[in-house]
């Protein structure tokens, strides 16, 4: 069984990320490189990760006109990354252009997923700032997921609470990549909607994006393994521990 954890490398530079990754000397976990690290270090750090056999999710959340996104994805597709994302709010033409950009680079294996609504967007922001008034947040997330599916994307970033309904709408093979995961009894930091690894397994999360619970742990490797074990036990036993 594949370990569904993607470790968020939320470090300010490659040096710090490499010190952290040295803990994993005999295994190469799936890692996520976000804007901070990519803007600091650029493509060379991504190339280094791939040379070391890490799987890489490049979390750059592209959102621009279709031509620009096509060209940008053609460049990113050349990095041999395993997953990359765009904002569904860019629309179907933009998402299709993103997919075509990857294919133009020969990146047929690179999963392309969409951000639906950011988890920082509340019902109030949706209605009062974005003026999306006729639909609630959950329905908006499902709608954006459907658009992503229709545009030929492979999945979405979503909360654990949204994963099962997205699978209902978009099919079991449509990937759900979920942040906001915490082991029971641990710090929730600034995440508003959190779930345990076991809950993520039952609620149909395909991948769990986990940052501080692992990067800030005294024993990152054993925490990484503990998370996988909880996920696997829940998956096999169809029950999960709660956060309380
Ligand atoms: O430290 P923590 O486990 O909260 O990190 C979660 C990671 O997932 C961060 O890199 C964060 O940017 C990312 N993320 C998120 N919520 C989203 C999309 C991405 O927390 N909706």
mmCIF file of C-alpha atoms and ligand atoms in Angstrom:
data_model
loop_
_atom_site.group_PDB
_atom_site.id
_atom_site.type_symbol
_atom_site.label_atom_id
_atom_site.label_comp_id
_atom_site.label_asym_id
_atom_site.label_seq_id
_atom_site.Cartn_x
_atom_site.Cartn_y
_atom_site.Cartn_z
ATOM 1 C CA UNK A 1 0.000 0.000 0.000
ATOM 2 C CA UNK A 2 1.374 3.398 -1.023
ATOM 3 C CA UNK A 3 1.955 5.925 1.770
ATOM 4 C CA UNK A 4 -0.642 8.669 1.039
ATOM 5 C CA UNK A 5 1.251 11.395 2.935
ATOM 6 C CA UNK A 6 2.642 14.358 0.984
ATOM 7 C CA UNK A 7 5.006 16.312 3.234
ATOM 8 C CA UNK A 8 4.682 20.088 2.750
ATOM 9 C CA UNK A 9 8.230 21.460 2.585
ATOM 10 C CA UNK A 10 7.246 24.869 3.932
ATOM 11 C CA UNK A 11 10.835 26.024 4.427
ATOM 12 C CA UNK A 12 12.331 29.373 3.462
ATOM 13 C CA UNK A 13 15.267 27.934 1.542
ATOM 14 C CA UNK A 14 16.708 24.736 0.083
ATOM 15 C CA UNK A 15 19.349 24.456 2.800
ATOM 16 C CA UNK A 16 16.702 24.097 5.530
ATOM 17 C CA UNK A 17 14.624 21.734 3.392
ATOM 18 C CA UNK A 18 17.650 19.529 2.747
ATOM 19 C CA UNK A 19 18.532 19.386 6.471
ATOM 20 C CA UNK A 20 14.964 18.192 7.129
ATOM 21 C CA UNK A 21 14.996 15.643 4.270
ATOM 22 C CA UNK A 22 18.269 14.165 5.521
ATOM 23 C CA UNK A 23 16.164 12.548 8.285
ATOM 24 C CA UNK A 24 14.625 10.299 5.610
ATOM 25 C CA UNK A 25 17.893 8.705 4.549
ATOM 26 C CA UNK A 26 16.512 5.347 3.440
ATOM 27 C CA UNK A 27 13.163 6.456 2.014
ATOM 28 C CA UNK A 28 11.968 9.121 -0.421
ATOM 29 C CA UNK A 29 8.613 10.513 0.702
ATOM 30 C CA UNK A 30 6.230 12.402 -1.579
ATOM 31 C CA UNK A 31 6.911 16.113 -0.953
ATOM 32 C CA UNK A 32 5.151 19.375 -1.741
ATOM 33 C CA UNK A 33 7.036 22.494 -2.839
ATOM 34 C CA UNK A 34 4.971 25.647 -2.440
ATOM 35 C CA UNK A 35 5.373 29.260 -3.489
ATOM 36 C CA UNK A 36 7.816 30.290 -0.743
ATOM 37 C CA UNK A 37 10.426 27.642 -1.489
ATOM 38 C CA UNK A 38 9.938 27.747 -5.265
ATOM 39 C CA UNK A 39 10.250 31.529 -5.414
ATOM 40 C CA UNK A 40 13.359 31.342 -3.227
ATOM 41 C CA UNK A 41 15.146 28.518 -5.023
ATOM 42 C CA UNK A 42 13.480 28.102 -8.422
ATOM 43 C CA UNK A 43 13.499 25.078 -10.651
ATOM 44 C CA UNK A 44 16.968 23.900 -9.641
ATOM 45 C CA UNK A 45 15.703 22.712 -6.249
ATOM 46 C CA UNK A 46 12.856 20.795 -7.928
ATOM 47 C CA UNK A 47 15.382 19.164 -10.278
ATOM 48 C CA UNK A 48 17.502 18.212 -7.259
ATOM 49 C CA UNK A 49 14.485 16.594 -5.549
ATOM 50 C CA UNK A 50 13.720 14.546 -8.673
ATOM 51 C CA UNK A 51 17.373 13.481 -8.971
ATOM 52 C CA UNK A 52 17.090 12.198 -5.384
ATOM 53 C CA UNK A 53 13.959 10.209 -6.355
ATOM 54 C CA UNK A 54 11.465 12.244 -4.352
ATOM 55 C CA UNK A 55 8.000 12.507 -5.824
ATOM 56 C CA UNK A 56 7.110 16.199 -6.105
ATOM 57 C CA UNK A 57 3.812 18.073 -5.932
ATOM 58 C CA UNK A 58 4.490 21.620 -7.148
ATOM 59 C CA UNK A 59 1.850 23.718 -5.382
ATOM 60 C CA UNK A 60 1.981 26.974 -7.368
ATOM 61 C CA UNK A 61 -1.787 27.412 -7.896
ATOM 62 C CA UNK A 62 -1.606 28.971 -11.376
ATOM 63 C CA UNK A 63 -4.389 31.424 -12.292
ATOM 64 C CA UNK A 64 -4.011 33.575 -15.444
ATOM 65 C CA UNK A 65 -5.262 33.781 -19.022
ATOM 66 C CA UNK A 66 -5.230 30.424 -20.852
ATOM 67 C CA UNK A 67 -2.254 31.225 -23.121
ATOM 68 C CA UNK A 68 -0.052 32.255 -20.211
ATOM 69 C CA UNK A 69 -1.017 29.198 -18.172
ATOM 70 C CA UNK A 70 -0.387 26.932 -21.197
ATOM 71 C CA UNK A 71 3.136 28.326 -21.609
ATOM 72 C CA UNK A 72 3.881 28.170 -17.896
ATOM 73 C CA UNK A 73 2.690 24.564 -17.649
ATOM 74 C CA UNK A 74 4.818 23.632 -20.648
ATOM 75 C CA UNK A 75 7.840 24.832 -18.666
ATOM 76 C CA UNK A 76 6.755 23.105 -15.432
ATOM 77 C CA UNK A 77 6.001 19.893 -17.348
ATOM 78 C CA UNK A 78 9.676 19.816 -18.310
ATOM 79 C CA UNK A 79 10.598 19.405 -14.629
ATOM 80 C CA UNK A 80 9.260 15.822 -14.515
ATOM 81 C CA UNK A 81 7.090 16.663 -11.502
ATOM 82 C CA UNK A 82 4.413 14.259 -10.249
ATOM 83 C CA UNK A 83 1.637 16.750 -9.467
ATOM 84 C CA UNK A 84 0.888 20.433 -10.069
ATOM 85 C CA UNK A 85 -2.165 22.649 -9.629
ATOM 86 C CA UNK A 86 -4.234 25.580 -10.890
ATOM 87 C CA UNK A 87 -7.161 27.574 -9.503
ATOM 88 C CA UNK A 88 -10.497 26.263 -10.829
ATOM 89 C CA UNK A 89 -11.689 29.894 -10.666
ATOM 90 C CA UNK A 90 -9.597 30.497 -13.799
ATOM 91 C CA UNK A 91 -12.312 28.669 -15.730
ATOM 92 C CA UNK A 92 -12.572 25.631 -17.993
ATOM 93 C CA UNK A 93 -10.577 27.131 -20.888
ATOM 94 C CA UNK A 94 -7.703 27.919 -18.540
ATOM 95 C CA UNK A 95 -7.763 24.448 -16.993
ATOM 96 C CA UNK A 96 -7.795 22.806 -20.441
ATOM 97 C CA UNK A 97 -4.889 25.024 -21.495
ATOM 98 C CA UNK A 98 -2.979 23.919 -18.385
ATOM 99 C CA UNK A 99 -3.485 20.253 -19.283
ATOM 100 C CA UNK A 100 -2.469 20.856 -22.896
ATOM 101 C CA UNK A 101 0.657 22.696 -21.715
ATOM 102 C CA UNK A 102 1.714 19.673 -19.673
ATOM 103 C CA UNK A 103 1.019 17.313 -22.579
ATOM 104 C CA UNK A 104 2.991 19.585 -24.934
ATOM 105 C CA UNK A 105 5.961 19.044 -22.611
ATOM 106 C CA UNK A 106 5.421 15.272 -22.714
ATOM 107 C CA UNK A 107 4.392 15.259 -19.038
ATOM 108 C CA UNK A 108 1.686 12.626 -19.470
ATOM 109 C CA UNK A 109 2.310 11.201 -15.988
ATOM 110 C CA UNK A 110 2.013 14.569 -14.180
ATOM 111 C CA UNK A 111 -1.269 14.796 -12.276
ATOM 112 C CA UNK A 112 -3.022 18.126 -12.690
ATOM 113 C CA UNK A 113 -5.369 19.117 -9.885
ATOM 114 C CA UNK A 114 -7.445 22.207 -9.112
ATOM 115 C CA UNK A 115 -7.893 24.351 -6.040
ATOM 116 C CA UNK A 116 -11.656 24.840 -5.659
ATOM 117 C CA UNK A 117 -12.312 27.443 -2.981
ATOM 118 C CA UNK A 118 -9.379 28.089 -0.655
ATOM 119 C CA UNK A 119 -9.973 26.716 2.830
ATOM 120 C CA UNK A 120 -9.421 30.273 4.070
ATOM 121 C CA UNK A 121 -12.522 31.408 2.144
ATOM 122 C CA UNK A 122 -15.511 31.508 4.461
ATOM 123 C CA UNK A 123 -19.212 31.577 3.602
ATOM 124 C CA UNK A 124 -19.145 35.327 4.463
ATOM 125 C CA UNK A 125 -16.221 36.043 2.093
ATOM 126 C CA UNK A 126 -17.934 34.050 -0.667
ATOM 127 C CA UNK A 127 -21.125 36.070 -0.399
ATOM 128 C CA UNK A 128 -19.955 39.535 0.668
ATOM 129 C CA UNK A 129 -16.604 39.868 -1.136
ATOM 130 C CA UNK A 130 -16.767 37.502 -4.089
ATOM 131 C CA UNK A 131 -20.516 38.174 -4.510
ATOM 132 C CA UNK A 132 -21.255 34.472 -5.059
ATOM 133 C CA UNK A 133 -24.616 34.653 -3.322
ATOM 134 C CA UNK A 134 -26.844 32.012 -4.887
ATOM 135 C CA UNK A 135 -24.872 28.968 -3.837
ATOM 136 C CA UNK A 136 -23.330 27.851 -0.539
ATOM 137 C CA UNK A 137 -19.660 27.079 -0.105
ATOM 138 C CA UNK A 138 -20.018 23.280 -0.313
ATOM 139 C CA UNK A 139 -22.055 23.472 -3.513
ATOM 140 C CA UNK A 140 -19.551 25.934 -4.945
ATOM 141 C CA UNK A 141 -16.707 23.510 -4.157
ATOM 142 C CA UNK A 142 -18.617 20.622 -5.836
ATOM 143 C CA UNK A 143 -19.391 22.810 -8.848
ATOM 144 C CA UNK A 144 -15.720 23.811 -9.270
ATOM 145 C CA UNK A 145 -14.709 20.148 -8.881
ATOM 146 C CA UNK A 146 -17.121 19.220 -11.686
ATOM 147 C CA UNK A 147 -15.634 21.947 -13.910
ATOM 148 C CA UNK A 148 -12.161 20.562 -13.207
ATOM 149 C CA UNK A 149 -13.312 17.053 -14.084
ATOM 150 C CA UNK A 150 -14.942 18.281 -17.313
ATOM 151 C CA UNK A 151 -11.747 20.119 -18.245
ATOM 152 C CA UNK A 152 -9.853 16.819 -18.032
ATOM 153 C CA UNK A 153 -8.097 17.398 -14.709
ATOM 154 C CA UNK A 154 -7.181 14.531 -12.377
ATOM 155 C CA UNK A 155 -8.557 15.833 -9.092
ATOM 156 C CA UNK A 156 -8.829 18.669 -6.583
ATOM 157 C CA UNK A 157 -7.370 20.009 -3.364
ATOM 158 C CA UNK A 158 -10.166 19.917 -0.786
ATOM 159 C CA UNK A 159 -10.883 19.419 2.898
ATOM 160 C CA UNK A 160 -11.463 15.898 4.237
ATOM 161 C CA UNK A 161 -15.085 16.932 4.882
ATOM 162 C CA UNK A 162 -15.579 17.636 1.168
ATOM 163 C CA UNK A 163 -13.774 14.587 -0.244
ATOM 164 C CA UNK A 164 -16.616 12.030 -0.228
ATOM 165 C CA UNK A 165 -19.165 14.335 -1.868
ATOM 166 C CA UNK A 166 -16.612 15.264 -4.547
ATOM 167 C CA UNK A 167 -16.078 11.550 -5.274
ATOM 168 C CA UNK A 168 -19.876 11.172 -5.544
ATOM 169 C CA UNK A 169 -20.052 13.944 -8.107
ATOM 170 C CA UNK A 170 -16.825 13.320 -10.054
ATOM 171 C CA UNK A 171 -16.244 9.585 -9.658
ATOM 172 C CA UNK A 172 -14.061 7.388 -7.451
ATOM 173 C CA UNK A 173 -10.969 7.863 -9.630
ATOM 174 C CA UNK A 174 -11.035 11.655 -9.278
ATOM 175 C CA UNK A 175 -8.224 12.474 -6.832
ATOM 176 C CA UNK A 176 -8.870 14.220 -3.525
ATOM 177 C CA UNK A 177 -5.773 15.823 -1.993
ATOM 178 C CA UNK A 178 -6.487 17.017 1.521
ATOM 179 C CA UNK A 179 -4.605 19.417 3.839
ATOM 180 C CA UNK A 180 -5.684 20.164 7.417
ATOM 181 C CA UNK A 181 -4.610 16.805 8.887
ATOM 182 C CA UNK A 182 -3.669 16.466 12.557
ATOM 183 C CA UNK A 183 -2.937 13.495 14.819
ATOM 184 C CA UNK A 184 -5.385 13.333 17.724
ATOM 185 C CA UNK A 185 -4.269 15.452 20.659
ATOM 186 C CA UNK A 186 -1.852 17.588 18.614
ATOM 187 C CA UNK A 187 -1.766 21.327 17.824
ATOM 188 C CA UNK A 188 -4.252 22.431 15.113
ATOM 189 C CA UNK A 189 -2.199 25.622 14.370
ATOM 190 C CA UNK A 190 -4.193 27.968 12.075
ATOM 191 C CA UNK A 191 -6.182 25.235 10.299
ATOM 192 C CA UNK A 192 -9.914 25.767 10.862
ATOM 193 C CA UNK A 193 -11.204 22.409 9.650
ATOM 194 C CA UNK A 194 -8.980 19.568 10.714
ATOM 195 C CA UNK A 195 -9.293 15.795 10.530
ATOM 196 C CA UNK A 196 -7.219 12.848 11.735
ATOM 197 C CA UNK A 197 -5.379 10.579 9.257
ATOM 198 C CA UNK A 198 -7.878 7.834 10.085
ATOM 199 C CA UNK A 199 -10.828 10.087 9.297
ATOM 200 C CA UNK A 200 -9.139 11.049 6.020
ATOM 201 C CA UNK A 201 -8.879 7.357 5.079
ATOM 202 C CA UNK A 202 -12.562 6.684 5.756
ATOM 203 C CA UNK A 203 -13.737 9.886 4.081
ATOM 204 C CA UNK A 204 -11.991 9.069 0.798
ATOM 205 C CA UNK A 205 -8.927 11.251 0.822
ATOM 206 C CA UNK A 206 -6.369 9.904 -1.676
ATOM 207 C CA UNK A 207 -3.457 12.028 -0.434
ATOM 208 C CA UNK A 208 -2.933 13.909 2.833
ATOM 209 C CA UNK A 209 -0.827 17.094 2.617
ATOM 210 C CA UNK A 210 0.879 17.477 5.984
ATOM 211 C CA UNK A 211 3.329 20.199 6.979
ATOM 212 C CA UNK A 212 4.018 21.290 10.510
ATOM 213 C CA UNK A 213 2.897 18.069 12.240
ATOM 214 C CA UNK A 214 5.847 16.366 10.535
ATOM 215 C CA UNK A 215 8.330 19.185 9.832
ATOM 216 C CA UNK A 216 8.018 20.453 13.418
ATOM 217 C CA UNK A 217 8.107 17.032 15.070
ATOM 218 C CA UNK A 218 11.010 15.932 17.262
ATOM 219 C CA UNK A 219 11.053 12.633 15.363
ATOM 220 C CA UNK A 220 9.800 13.462 11.846
ATOM 221 C CA UNK A 221 10.305 9.975 10.407
ATOM 222 C CA UNK A 222 8.439 8.171 13.188
ATOM 223 C CA UNK A 223 5.622 10.775 13.015
ATOM 224 C CA UNK A 224 5.437 10.219 9.236
ATOM 225 C CA UNK A 225 5.176 6.471 9.837
ATOM 226 C CA UNK A 226 2.675 6.883 12.693
ATOM 227 C CA UNK A 227 0.398 8.904 10.388
ATOM 228 C CA UNK A 228 0.590 6.219 7.695
ATOM 229 C CA UNK A 229 -0.124 3.457 10.237
ATOM 230 C CA UNK A 230 -3.200 5.266 11.563
ATOM 231 C CA UNK A 231 -4.404 5.830 7.984
ATOM 232 C CA UNK A 232 -3.861 2.147 7.085
ATOM 233 C CA UNK A 233 -5.535 0.792 10.243
ATOM 234 C CA UNK A 234 -8.614 2.935 9.661
ATOM 235 C CA UNK A 235 -8.738 1.960 6.003
ATOM 236 C CA UNK A 236 -8.599 -1.727 6.911
ATOM 237 C CA UNK A 237 -10.943 -1.566 9.946
ATOM 238 C CA UNK A 238 -13.356 1.069 8.640
ATOM 239 C CA UNK A 239 -13.194 3.175 11.825
ATOM 240 C CA UNK A 240 -11.124 6.150 12.957
ATOM 241 C CA UNK A 241 -9.940 7.961 16.100
ATOM 242 C CA UNK A 242 -11.350 11.482 16.594
ATOM 243 C CA UNK A 243 -9.338 14.602 17.446
ATOM 244 C CA UNK A 244 -10.714 15.010 20.975
HETATM 245 O O1 LIG B 1 1.390 22.762 8.329
HETATM 246 P P1 LIG B 1 0.121 22.266 7.675
HETATM 247 O O2 LIG B 1 -0.068 20.763 7.796
HETATM 248 O O3 LIG B 1 -1.096 23.050 8.104
HETATM 249 O O4 LIG B 1 0.385 22.570 6.143
HETATM 250 C C1 LIG B 1 -0.587 22.347 5.171
HETATM 251 C C2 LIG B 1 -0.025 22.666 3.828
HETATM 252 O O5 LIG B 1 -1.103 22.567 2.887
HETATM 253 C C3 LIG B 1 0.557 24.052 3.662
HETATM 254 O O6 LIG B 1 1.636 23.964 2.731
HETATM 255 C C4 LIG B 1 -0.577 24.861 3.075
HETATM 256 O O7 LIG B 1 -0.146 25.920 2.254
HETATM 257 C C5 LIG B 1 -1.272 23.807 2.221
HETATM 258 N N1 LIG B 1 -2.682 24.069 1.946
HETATM 259 C C6 LIG B 1 -3.633 24.215 2.939
HETATM 260 N N2 LIG B 1 -4.952 24.454 2.619
HETATM 261 C C7 LIG B 1 -5.321 24.537 1.339
HETATM 262 C C8 LIG B 1 -4.377 24.386 0.320
HETATM 263 C C9 LIG B 1 -3.052 24.152 0.667
HETATM 264 O O8 LIG B 1 -3.317 24.124 4.125
HETATM 265 N N3 LIG B 1 -6.598 24.723 1.035
#
